[in-house]
XYZ file of C-alpha atoms in Angstrom:
747
model
C 0.000 0.000 0.000
C 2.837 2.431 0.861
C 4.291 1.926 -2.602
C 0.930 2.947 -4.129
C 0.839 6.076 -1.948
C 4.392 6.974 -2.987
C 3.416 6.570 -6.623
C 0.377 8.813 -6.142
C 2.493 11.465 -4.393
C 5.009 11.400 -7.228
C 2.216 11.736 -9.777
C 0.788 14.766 -7.967
C 4.256 16.291 -7.560
C 4.899 15.953 -11.288
C 2.109 18.478 -11.827
C 3.078 20.861 -8.969
C 1.998 24.360 -10.000
C 4.815 26.799 -10.700
C 4.744 30.571 -11.045
C 5.684 32.313 -14.259
C 9.291 32.365 -15.423
C 9.655 36.030 -14.490
C 8.313 35.372 -11.001
C 10.705 32.454 -10.542
C 13.596 34.736 -11.371
C 12.295 37.468 -9.072
C 12.043 35.104 -6.121
C 15.516 33.678 -6.665
C 17.223 37.042 -6.969
C 15.254 38.551 -4.072
C 16.781 35.923 -1.792
C 20.259 36.536 -3.165
C 20.588 33.113 -4.815
C 22.675 32.546 -7.917
C 21.795 30.150 -10.709
C 24.727 27.990 -9.606
C 23.433 27.737 -6.038
C 19.959 26.664 -7.133
C 21.385 24.191 -9.640
C 23.648 22.633 -7.009
C 20.772 22.263 -4.545
C 18.514 20.583 -7.121
C 21.356 18.554 -8.648
C 20.857 19.925 -12.145
C 22.954 22.019 -14.517
C 23.071 25.832 -14.344
C 21.698 26.016 -17.883
C 18.681 23.982 -16.773
C 17.744 26.491 -14.072
C 18.381 29.340 -16.509
C 15.955 27.711 -18.915
C 13.264 27.499 -16.226
C 13.565 31.283 -15.792
C 13.760 32.193 -19.467
C 11.020 34.702 -20.234
C 11.130 34.097 -23.982
C 11.204 30.276 -24.072
C 10.819 28.867 -20.558
C 11.307 25.157 -20.001
C 9.508 23.202 -17.314
C 11.132 20.978 -14.689
C 10.049 17.367 -14.548
C 10.030 14.512 -12.083
C 11.536 14.960 -8.609
C 13.255 18.213 -9.626
C 9.855 19.819 -10.205
C 8.637 18.923 -6.719
C 11.807 20.262 -5.098
C 11.785 23.384 -7.278
C 8.119 24.046 -6.480
C 8.868 23.680 -2.765
C 11.742 26.178 -3.049
C 9.549 28.701 -4.858
C 6.723 28.324 -2.314
C 9.131 29.038 0.546
C 10.537 32.061 -1.254
C 7.057 33.341 -2.089
C 6.234 33.308 1.632
C 9.263 35.504 2.277
C 8.809 37.731 -0.767
C 5.128 37.924 -1.706
C 4.452 39.625 -4.998
C 3.033 43.117 -4.728
C 0.129 43.984 -6.952
C 1.140 46.495 -9.570
C -1.204 49.373 -10.291
C -2.611 49.742 -13.752
C -0.095 51.153 -16.156
C -0.585 54.905 -16.443
C -1.184 56.602 -19.731
C 2.053 57.642 -21.438
C 3.150 61.019 -20.180
C 6.240 63.189 -20.009
C 7.167 64.215 -16.491
C 8.775 67.587 -16.005
C 8.878 67.297 -12.218
C 8.703 64.647 -9.517
C 5.635 62.363 -9.873
C 3.355 61.289 -7.108
C 5.364 59.256 -4.541
C 2.992 56.318 -4.934
C 3.907 56.071 -8.609
C 7.587 56.052 -7.741
C 7.088 53.123 -5.426
C 7.851 55.006 -2.192
C 7.057 52.735 0.782
C 4.503 53.714 3.352
C 5.750 55.715 6.338
C 7.527 53.535 8.845
C 8.119 50.693 6.361
C 11.692 49.742 5.361
C 12.863 50.379 1.860
C 13.009 47.172 -0.155
C 15.306 46.264 -3.044
C 14.089 47.954 -6.212
C 14.358 47.299 -9.918
C 13.952 50.274 -12.215
C 15.008 51.616 -15.505
C 16.929 54.807 -14.844
C 14.202 56.998 -16.258
C 11.590 55.435 -13.956
C 13.423 56.377 -10.780
C 12.276 59.956 -10.459
C 12.211 60.057 -6.695
C 14.215 58.137 -4.118
C 13.690 57.914 -0.373
C 15.939 60.144 1.689
C 18.925 58.283 3.119
C 19.226 57.413 6.745
C 22.179 58.711 8.758
C 25.433 57.187 7.561
C 26.238 56.047 11.073
C 23.305 53.635 11.208
C 24.501 50.016 10.949
C 24.086 48.754 7.387
C 23.329 45.060 6.974
C 24.162 42.980 3.958
C 21.441 43.439 1.394
C 20.339 40.434 -0.662
C 20.516 40.519 -4.394
C 17.426 42.555 -5.224
C 14.697 41.520 -7.577
C 15.009 42.910 -11.060
C 12.304 43.654 -13.573
C 12.504 42.208 -17.042
C 9.396 43.962 -18.309
C 8.911 47.371 -19.794
C 6.265 48.680 -17.411
C 6.807 52.257 -16.337
C 5.894 51.312 -12.786
C 8.634 50.216 -10.394
C 8.465 46.899 -8.573
C 9.114 46.880 -4.859
C 8.735 43.317 -3.604
C 7.519 43.116 -0.031
C 10.514 41.330 1.465
C 11.721 40.461 4.918
C 15.303 40.825 3.772
C 15.062 44.249 2.256
C 17.955 46.659 2.604
C 17.444 48.204 6.059
C 17.166 51.887 6.716
C 20.822 52.175 7.616
C 22.084 50.898 4.286
C 23.500 53.815 2.274
C 20.885 54.654 -0.301
C 20.212 57.434 -2.732
C 20.782 61.069 -2.012
C 18.136 63.576 -0.987
C 19.511 65.623 -3.888
C 17.334 64.570 -6.864
C 20.334 64.839 -9.184
C 21.915 61.907 -7.336
C 18.780 60.016 -6.379
C 20.365 56.619 -7.082
C 23.459 57.115 -4.953
C 27.129 57.792 -5.673
C 28.017 54.676 -7.654
C 26.870 51.498 -9.359
C 28.380 48.099 -10.069
C 27.697 47.157 -13.695
C 27.202 43.449 -14.319
C 25.803 41.209 -17.048
C 23.605 38.186 -16.444
C 21.930 36.138 -19.160
C 22.701 38.823 -21.705
C 21.129 41.693 -19.769
C 23.205 44.554 -18.305
C 22.311 45.649 -14.781
C 23.637 48.459 -12.583
C 23.650 47.559 -8.882
C 23.355 50.771 -6.882
C 23.512 51.375 -3.142
C 20.488 50.690 -0.986
C 19.435 47.593 -2.942
C 18.471 49.439 -6.131
C 19.129 47.808 -9.522
C 18.866 49.688 -12.821
C 18.336 48.294 -16.303
C 21.246 49.490 -18.461
C 20.423 49.899 -22.170
C 23.927 51.002 -23.238
C 25.655 48.814 -25.832
C 29.103 50.442 -25.702
C 31.349 52.318 -23.295
C 30.566 55.743 -24.857
C 26.852 54.937 -24.610
C 27.350 53.794 -21.012
C 28.960 57.142 -20.164
C 26.116 59.036 -21.833
C 23.523 56.952 -19.997
C 25.263 57.520 -16.676
C 25.271 61.289 -17.062
C 21.829 61.687 -18.605
C 19.671 59.018 -16.964
C 21.377 57.114 -14.145
C 21.192 59.921 -11.537
C 24.442 58.857 -9.935
C 26.884 61.083 -8.062
C 27.248 62.819 -4.729
C 26.926 66.356 -3.466
C 30.038 68.360 -2.637
C 31.535 68.108 0.854
C 32.275 71.829 1.217
C 30.580 75.004 0.024
C 33.070 76.066 -2.678
C 33.763 72.479 -3.728
C 32.584 70.325 -6.607
C 30.045 67.521 -6.708
C 31.513 64.031 -6.878
C 31.448 62.450 -10.311
C 29.498 59.192 -10.697
C 31.511 55.994 -10.312
C 30.869 52.847 -12.339
C 32.461 49.573 -11.276
C 32.780 47.106 -14.164
C 32.677 43.383 -13.417
C 34.444 40.850 -15.604
C 31.175 40.079 -17.385
C 30.687 43.788 -18.099
C 34.229 44.061 -19.453
C 33.543 41.254 -21.900
C 30.235 42.811 -22.904
C 31.837 46.163 -23.700
C 34.886 44.793 -25.519
C 37.482 45.337 -22.784
C 40.048 42.770 -21.614
C 39.157 40.935 -18.413
C 42.779 41.185 -17.236
C 45.740 43.261 -18.298
C 48.868 41.843 -19.869
C 52.169 42.275 -18.059
C 53.095 45.113 -20.412
C 49.751 46.828 -19.788
C 50.177 46.401 -16.033
C 53.536 48.165 -16.209
C 52.021 50.947 -18.298
C 48.962 51.108 -16.038
C 46.560 51.259 -18.991
C 45.400 49.620 -22.191
C 46.990 50.878 -25.445
C 45.720 54.087 -27.013
C 44.967 52.097 -30.135
C 42.453 49.852 -28.367
C 39.054 49.860 -30.039
C 37.250 51.146 -26.916
C 39.644 54.097 -26.631
C 38.970 54.857 -30.309
C 35.211 54.633 -29.684
C 35.525 57.244 -26.950
C 37.585 59.523 -29.171
C 35.025 59.295 -31.986
C 32.298 60.224 -29.504
C 34.431 63.243 -28.437
C 35.155 61.893 -24.958
C 38.588 62.423 -23.428
C 40.730 60.459 -20.987
C 43.021 61.944 -18.369
C 46.789 61.577 -18.706
C 46.748 58.250 -16.915
C 44.697 56.837 -19.827
C 42.252 53.943 -19.732
C 43.495 52.070 -16.694
C 42.101 50.540 -13.492
C 40.710 53.955 -12.465
C 39.799 55.635 -15.744
C 38.253 59.114 -15.881
C 36.207 59.859 -18.994
C 35.196 63.489 -19.516
C 34.423 66.378 -21.790
C 35.802 69.841 -21.013
C 33.514 71.655 -18.579
C 31.263 74.399 -19.871
C 30.787 76.917 -17.096
C 29.901 75.085 -13.903
C 28.565 72.015 -15.734
C 30.817 68.968 -15.490
C 30.583 65.921 -17.722
C 32.786 63.263 -16.149
C 32.397 59.602 -15.227
C 34.948 57.479 -13.406
C 35.395 53.773 -13.990
C 36.726 51.285 -11.450
C 37.866 47.909 -12.803
C 38.547 45.414 -9.980
C 39.981 42.689 -12.232
C 42.653 45.195 -13.303
C 43.647 45.522 -9.625
C 41.779 48.752 -9.008
C 40.868 47.486 -5.537
C 44.244 46.604 -4.018
C 43.838 43.486 -1.868
C 46.153 44.987 0.776
C 43.492 47.593 1.501
C 40.244 46.226 0.048
C 40.738 42.555 0.877
C 38.540 40.337 -1.290
C 36.140 43.151 -2.235
C 36.906 42.680 -5.914
C 35.607 39.098 -5.721
C 32.257 39.974 -4.117
C 28.969 39.620 -6.006
C 27.785 42.917 -7.526
C 25.182 43.775 -4.864
C 27.651 43.159 -2.050
C 30.425 45.109 -3.752
C 27.994 48.002 -4.222
C 27.275 47.861 -0.516
C 30.965 47.935 0.505
C 31.854 50.806 -1.817
C 28.587 52.586 -0.976
C 29.295 52.582 2.760
C 32.806 53.904 2.089
C 31.471 56.564 -0.286
C 28.787 57.758 2.119
C 31.145 58.017 5.077
C 34.426 59.039 3.442
C 33.837 60.059 -0.193
C 33.292 58.433 -3.563
C 36.584 56.654 -4.340
C 38.718 58.638 -6.779
C 41.378 55.986 -7.264
C 43.451 54.047 -4.765
C 42.883 54.670 -1.067
C 45.965 56.912 -1.157
C 44.563 59.012 -4.000
C 41.189 59.203 -2.263
C 42.826 60.285 0.995
C 44.533 63.153 -0.792
C 41.410 64.078 -2.757
C 39.438 64.195 0.494
C 41.730 66.973 1.749
C 40.995 69.024 -1.348
C 37.269 68.248 -1.270
C 37.031 69.557 2.294
C 39.263 72.590 1.591
C 38.794 73.579 -2.060
C 41.628 75.857 -3.226
C 39.293 78.505 -4.671
C 35.916 80.050 -4.046
C 33.657 82.560 -5.753
C 34.404 86.172 -4.914
C 31.862 88.792 -3.970
C 30.139 90.388 -6.982
C 32.136 93.131 -8.644
C 30.742 96.400 -9.948
C 29.146 94.563 -12.866
C 27.629 91.923 -10.597
C 30.057 89.216 -11.751
C 31.862 86.811 -9.448
C 35.436 85.662 -9.955
C 37.564 82.813 -8.678
C 39.687 83.710 -5.668
C 41.804 81.901 -3.083
C 39.796 80.051 -0.453
C 41.241 80.981 2.980
C 42.532 78.020 4.960
C 43.245 75.922 1.888
C 46.424 75.095 0.051
C 46.995 77.572 -2.747
C 45.455 77.263 -6.169
C 48.913 77.092 -7.658
C 51.561 74.745 -6.339
C 54.638 76.171 -4.676
C 57.405 76.729 -7.202
C 59.491 73.517 -7.079
C 62.661 75.615 -6.963
C 61.477 77.473 -3.863
C 61.366 74.421 -1.628
C 63.714 74.311 1.371
C 66.489 71.861 0.420
C 66.169 70.098 3.767
C 62.503 69.176 3.146
C 62.698 67.641 -0.321
C 63.497 63.997 -1.129
C 66.585 62.942 -3.040
C 66.414 63.672 -6.761
C 64.394 66.888 -6.363
C 65.294 69.743 -8.759
C 66.502 71.872 -5.825
C 69.272 69.303 -5.279
C 70.370 68.976 -8.903
C 73.733 70.633 -8.216
C 74.736 68.102 -5.534
C 77.402 65.541 -6.488
C 75.831 62.493 -8.089
C 76.492 60.026 -5.280
C 76.253 62.454 -2.388
C 74.398 61.066 0.649
C 72.745 63.730 2.757
C 73.087 63.404 6.516
C 70.836 64.595 9.368
C 72.263 68.105 9.074
C 71.103 68.355 5.458
C 67.887 66.385 5.376
C 64.642 66.412 7.386
C 64.067 62.773 8.312
C 60.830 62.451 10.252
C 59.649 58.857 10.028
C 57.777 56.342 12.180
C 59.535 54.222 14.795
C 61.414 51.011 14.035
C 63.239 50.326 17.321
C 63.949 47.345 19.536
C 66.362 46.327 22.291
C 67.485 43.116 24.014
C 65.325 42.042 26.953
C 66.638 42.480 30.474
C 67.083 39.528 32.842
C 63.983 40.599 34.766
C 61.913 40.719 31.584
C 63.091 37.241 30.602
C 61.569 35.863 33.822
C 58.116 36.993 32.681
C 56.002 34.694 30.531
C 54.553 36.866 27.790
C 55.211 39.594 25.272
C 52.077 41.696 24.756
C 51.673 44.108 21.860
C 49.349 47.099 21.923
C 48.548 49.157 18.835
C 47.421 52.777 18.599
C 44.151 53.138 16.695
C 44.364 55.426 13.650
C 47.639 56.770 15.019
C 48.496 59.031 12.083
C 44.966 60.403 11.951
C 45.250 61.253 15.641
C 48.603 62.898 14.908
C 46.913 65.139 12.341
C 44.151 66.234 14.729
C 44.606 69.837 15.814
C 48.012 70.115 14.144
C 48.993 73.527 12.817
C 50.651 73.190 9.416
C 52.044 75.635 6.896
C 49.745 76.773 4.118
C 52.228 78.717 2.033
C 55.891 79.004 1.164
C 58.631 78.832 3.772
C 60.810 81.694 4.980
C 64.466 81.063 5.796
C 65.699 82.532 9.111
C 69.059 82.373 10.901
C 69.429 81.695 14.635
C 65.708 82.090 15.366
C 64.095 81.820 18.762
C 62.112 78.590 18.776
C 58.342 79.040 18.623
C 56.371 75.800 19.225
C 53.318 77.332 17.507
C 55.153 78.089 14.278
C 55.210 75.204 11.751
C 58.462 74.624 9.955
C 61.765 72.775 9.891
C 64.483 73.565 12.442
C 68.201 72.803 12.437
C 69.020 72.213 16.091
C 71.302 70.058 18.236
C 69.276 67.811 20.567
C 72.088 65.441 21.500
C 72.164 66.895 25.023
C 68.679 65.640 25.902
C 69.172 62.888 28.511
C 66.230 60.492 28.865
C 67.522 59.357 32.258
C 66.182 62.581 33.741
C 63.215 64.312 32.144
C 60.247 66.420 33.073
C 56.907 64.637 33.240
C 54.374 67.374 33.673
C 55.962 69.796 36.129
C 58.159 67.273 37.945
C 61.572 65.872 37.093
C 61.722 62.065 37.129
C 64.558 59.563 36.968
C 64.238 56.848 34.308
C 66.287 54.011 32.817
C 67.202 56.016 29.764
C 68.992 53.100 28.107
C 65.694 51.172 27.972
C 63.887 53.954 26.089
C 64.044 54.885 22.407
C 65.125 58.399 21.605
C 62.121 60.482 20.513
C 64.264 62.300 17.945
C 65.183 59.519 15.497
C 63.096 56.759 13.873
C 65.612 54.095 14.928
C 65.496 55.376 18.495
C 69.192 56.258 18.506
C 70.425 59.319 20.357
C 71.309 62.113 17.876
C 74.997 62.932 17.577
C 74.799 66.580 16.527
C 72.688 69.167 14.726
C 69.847 67.753 12.646
C 66.681 68.961 10.966
C 63.436 68.404 12.855
C 59.795 69.353 12.406
C 58.228 71.666 14.978
C 56.545 68.930 17.139
C 59.881 67.154 17.673
C 61.695 70.291 18.836
C 58.736 71.303 21.005
C 58.884 67.904 22.747
C 62.564 68.405 23.606
C 61.580 71.637 25.359
C 58.675 69.829 27.055
C 61.126 67.294 28.506
C 62.861 70.205 30.229
C 65.791 70.918 27.921
C 66.849 74.128 26.220
C 66.695 74.268 22.425
C 68.654 76.765 20.315
C 67.980 76.449 16.593
C 70.837 77.266 14.253
C 68.547 78.081 11.363
C 65.019 77.287 10.238
C 62.515 77.327 7.411
C 59.246 78.544 8.919
C 55.782 79.192 7.511
C 54.063 82.277 8.844
C 50.898 81.501 6.873
C 49.487 78.475 8.633
C 46.358 76.827 9.970
C 44.747 73.562 11.062
C 44.258 72.330 7.533
C 43.784 68.663 8.447
C 41.138 69.023 11.152
C 38.143 68.425 8.879
C 39.969 65.564 7.168
C 40.659 63.915 10.509
C 37.109 64.390 11.748
C 35.523 62.839 8.679
C 37.826 59.817 8.727
C 37.431 59.458 12.497
C 33.643 59.498 12.208
C 33.739 56.987 9.360
C 35.999 54.664 11.345
C 33.967 54.881 14.555
C 30.698 54.323 12.683
C 32.047 51.216 10.959
C 33.468 49.845 14.203
C 30.162 50.485 15.982
C 28.405 48.536 13.231
C 30.786 45.681 14.050
C 29.872 45.828 17.740
C 32.846 47.866 18.995
C 31.539 51.044 20.601
C 33.392 54.058 21.952
C 31.928 53.838 25.475
C 32.950 50.256 26.326
C 34.805 49.458 29.541
C 38.352 48.094 29.049
C 37.513 44.404 29.474
C 34.353 44.732 27.379
C 36.341 46.524 24.673
C 38.867 43.689 24.489
C 36.022 41.169 24.240
C 34.305 43.200 21.522
C 37.536 43.409 19.496
C 37.965 39.640 19.614
C 36.858 38.422 16.191
C 35.085 41.658 15.273
C 35.933 41.229 11.589
C 33.959 37.989 11.406
C 30.701 39.672 12.435
C 30.411 41.360 9.051
C 33.364 40.723 6.722
C 32.118 43.347 4.287
C 32.185 46.118 6.882
C 35.588 44.863 8.009
C 36.755 45.634 4.459
C 35.461 49.188 4.885
C 37.436 49.565 8.133
C 40.606 48.404 6.370
C 40.017 50.848 3.515
C 39.471 53.763 5.921
C 42.766 53.031 7.682
C 44.553 52.811 4.337
C 43.000 56.132 3.315
C 44.681 57.807 6.285
C 48.154 56.403 5.709
C 48.002 56.575 1.941
C 46.680 60.137 1.882
C 49.528 61.326 4.094
C 52.040 59.399 2.002
C 50.788 61.133 -1.147
C 51.843 64.469 0.343
C 55.395 63.475 -0.600
C 54.744 61.427 -3.727
C 57.895 60.332 -5.495
C 58.445 59.953 -9.254
C 56.535 57.085 -10.822
C 58.592 56.124 -13.836
C 57.638 58.122 -16.958
C 61.298 58.444 -17.937
C 62.154 60.592 -14.918
C 65.792 61.335 -14.112
C 67.253 62.749 -10.872
C 67.241 66.535 -10.869
C 64.206 66.792 -13.126
C 60.723 67.780 -11.880
C 58.032 65.088 -11.776
C 54.284 65.366 -12.197
C 53.324 65.413 -8.495
C 55.368 68.591 -7.891
C 52.760 70.625 -9.759
C 50.047 69.827 -7.206
C 49.233 72.263 -4.391
C 48.951 69.156 -2.213
C 52.567 68.098 -2.761
C 53.583 69.047 0.757
C 56.381 66.939 2.290
C 56.538 69.389 5.207
C 52.962 68.543 6.233
C 53.659 64.825 6.024
C 56.788 65.260 8.146
C 54.881 67.265 10.770
C 52.157 64.615 11.085
C 54.674 61.779 11.426
C 56.690 63.816 13.918
C 53.644 64.483 16.071
C 52.522 60.850 15.880
C 55.919 59.594 17.026
C 56.095 62.177 19.802
C 52.572 61.325 21.012
C 53.620 57.688 21.318
C 56.888 58.508 23.124
C 55.040 60.729 25.585
C 52.790 57.810 26.559
C 55.795 55.474 26.848
C 57.530 57.910 29.220
C 54.392 58.396 31.341
C 53.977 54.638 31.579
C 57.629 54.106 32.529
C 57.575 56.839 35.165
C 54.469 55.372 36.824
C 55.046 51.606 36.480
C 58.780 51.115 35.900
C 57.949 49.144 32.739
C 59.779 49.826 29.477
C 58.996 48.757 25.912
C 60.883 45.890 24.331
C 60.094 46.966 20.780
C 58.273 49.736 18.929
C 57.206 49.591 15.285
C 55.287 52.580 13.935
C 52.203 52.570 16.183
C 52.732 49.165 17.889
C 54.486 48.841 21.273
C 55.524 45.540 22.879
C 55.918 45.016 26.636
C 56.958 41.981 28.680
C 54.191 41.000 31.119
C 53.150 38.197 33.464
C 49.795 37.772 31.690
C 48.476 37.566 28.137
C 46.230 40.645 28.218
C 47.050 44.359 28.030
C 45.173 44.648 31.326
C 48.005 42.647 32.894
C 50.405 45.578 32.546
C 48.350 48.725 31.850
C 47.842 50.575 35.165
C 44.053 50.828 35.388
C 42.594 51.834 38.739
C 38.860 51.453 39.257
C 38.498 51.252 35.495
C 40.387 54.513 34.943
C 43.663 54.615 32.972
C 46.876 56.440 33.793
C 46.360 60.106 32.810
C 48.395 60.785 29.694
C 49.297 57.098 29.322
C 47.891 54.248 27.289
C 44.131 53.816 27.331
C 42.164 50.947 25.810
C 39.422 52.028 23.439
C 38.372 52.345 19.840
C 38.853 56.102 19.409
C 41.850 57.318 17.383
C 44.846 57.696 19.696
C 43.655 54.983 22.104
C 45.068 51.467 21.972
C 43.887 47.955 21.249
C 45.417 44.525 21.743
C 47.697 43.751 18.813
C 48.827 40.269 19.825
C 50.513 38.135 22.477
C 53.408 35.685 22.208
C 55.600 34.049 24.827
C 58.958 35.409 25.946
C 60.437 32.050 24.936
C 59.100 32.612 21.419
C 60.791 36.017 21.286
C 64.145 34.724 22.498
C 63.988 31.747 20.132
C 63.269 34.000 17.138
C 66.117 36.342 17.981
C 68.492 33.452 18.505
C 67.424 31.771 15.268
C 68.258 34.888 13.269
C 71.206 35.865 15.480
C 69.604 39.268 16.045
C 69.369 40.219 19.741
C 67.576 43.452 18.844
C 65.221 42.007 16.195
C 62.029 44.062 16.202
C 59.480 41.631 17.639
C 56.666 44.160 17.165
C 56.694 43.230 13.473
C 55.656 39.649 14.259
C 53.734 39.943 17.532
C 50.294 39.723 15.914
C 50.360 36.059 14.904
C 53.923 34.972 15.674
C 54.753 34.231 12.040
C 58.313 35.261 11.185
C 59.105 35.428 7.482
C 62.463 35.517 5.745
C 64.408 38.479 7.123
C 66.414 38.684 3.907
C 63.246 39.844 2.166
C 62.839 42.694 4.604
C 59.708 41.208 6.120
C-alpha cells in the first residue's frame, strides 16, 4: 500500500503548480541566490535552471526536480510575496517629480526594499538614513525584465534596512554615488547602493557614459561650500568588461604601463564620440570626460577590480564579491568618506581638497560678476614653485638638489628625516623571567597625529638663529644630543628613568642624535617639554598656517567609529568589554571589516601622497616630476604629522615608565611591545577602578587609544632572535600572529 501512496504522491508532484518564469527569477534574486546555487541544490545544470527562468522560451522541470523546485519557490514566495502592480498609467512626459505612490515610495515607517527600475523610472528616491546607522548585507534585489513604467518593490523580509546607504536627498543623485555594472543572461544591470538595480540599455562604453550622465542619476553632493560635486563611479565586473569589448585582465606590459593601449578599439570609440581620458589613460581607475562648460561637469569614473583597481592589501577580497555586495561595501565607504577617486591613497589626498577647495567665488564686482579667488585656509590654487622648496625638506632627486654631487648622501644636518619608529632592544634579565610579550597598537595613530596640528599653508621663509616658537610650523636645524632620557620632566616634575631602555624620541631608529639635525616643529617642542633648552641654528618657517587637516581627521574618524560600531565595537565600552568586543570583530560582518581596512589605508596613503615620489615616466634625478605641480605636494605637512605621531607615542611610553617602571621591548610605527606576566594588556596597563593612567595608554576604539595587537611568549621572542642571530630584532613586526618570514626579504 505504501508503494501505491508513494506513486500517487510522485504523480501529484509531477504536476506541482509553478509561477511564471519572471516570477521564478524574481524570487531567486530577491533571496540573493545565484543560478549555480539553485542548480547545485537541485542537482541539475546551471543552464537547466536558466531555462526554467527564461522569459522568452521557458522550459519546465520534470520529475523529482519539479517537486523540489516548487517547494523552493513556495518558501521564497512566503518571504517575498508579490506586490500587486497598479494599472499602467497613460504615457506622459514628467517635467517634475511624480506622485510618490507612482515612484514606489514605501509607506511611512516601512523599510525600503530592493528595487528594480530603468533609470528613467526612478524619479524620486527615499531620503537616506544617517550614515552612522549600521548597514546590513542586502540580498541581491529583484530585477524587472518587463517594460512597465511602474517600479516593482517586492515586499521582502530581507530588504535593505534603513541604515544601508541609499540614494541622495539631492534629486540629481537620487540613485546614490556609484553602481556596479554586471551582465547576467545577456542583460546589463547596474547595482546601486540601498538595494536598487537599474536596467542598463547602453551597448558600448561611450553609450554607457552618456547613460550615466543623462539618466542614471548617480553622483554625490560636494563636501564643502566652494567644492565640486563628486562624479558618478561605475564599477565594471568581468562580465561587463567582456560585454563592452574590454580585456578581463591586463597583460604584463599593460600592467607596467597602467593602462590599455591608445589604439584599443574602446579608446577609439571614446575619441570618436568626443570623450577624453586623463593623462593616466584607460586604466584601473579611468576618468572619462568632456571639457567643462561653465559650472557644468561631464565626467564619469570607472573602477575595474579585475585590473587591480581594488588593491587586496586595503580592500581585501572586495573585488571578488557579487555585484550587490560590492555596491554595498563601496557605498558605505562613499557615504562616510567620499566616492573613491582611485586608490585609497589618491582618495585620501582628494578628500583633503574636497574639504578645503583651493578657490571660491568672490563677492560680486561692480558689474555683478563673481570671480575665482583663493579660499582661505586651503592650500593655494597654484603649487609652490618647485625651486622654492627648502632643500632640507625635499626627497633625493628633487630639482633643488640637482647641483649636488651624483652620489652624495645627505646626513641629518642636510635632510629632514621624520619617520615612524622602528626600534627594539634586548630584553633584560627581569623581563626574561616573565612569561609573555604583549603588543598594543594605537588606533588610527596618524589620523590622531593630524588632529589639531597647525601646518604651513604657504611658502617657507628662511631665518638664521631664530628663537624657537612651538606654535610656528616649519623645519628647524638644532642640536638635541644633550637631551638625557635618564632625567626628564613629566608634567611639572623631574623624574629619573632608565634612559637606556627607552628609544630616543628624535630619530626613527630610536638612537640618540649625535649633533645638529633637521626636525619638524613637534619634535623640537617635545625636547623643550622634557625640560631641555633648544637653540635652533637656522630654520625654514611658515608664517601663513592653519589647522588644515582638522576636517579631514574628523571625517575619517567618524567613518571609522561608525564602521566599528556597526561591528559591535563602541566608543563607550569598559576596558575588558572593549577587548572582548575586538575579539573576532571582523567575522561579524566581513564586508564592513573591508570598509574599516580601507578607511585606515586612506589615512596612511593620503599622508604618504603628500610626498609622492616619481613614478617612472622616464624621470631622471634633478628633473621635476608630475606630483610637484600639485598644491597638495607638501612633504613638510607629512613630516609634521609623522613627527607628532611619534612624539605622542613617546610621551605615553615615558608616562607609563615613570608610573610603572615598565619599558617597551620593541616599537614599530604605532605598535608597542611590553613583557608581562599575563596575556592581556590589562596585565600591565595601570588601570585603577576602570580609569587609565592620565596621559598614558588607554584601551578604546577612538583614534589615539590602543587595542590589543597580539601576544606571544617570551620564549618565542628569544627563540626567534636566537634563530636569526639578532638580539635586537624588532618583535613588534611579528607579535600579531607569531609568524616570522624571511628576514632577507625585509619582512
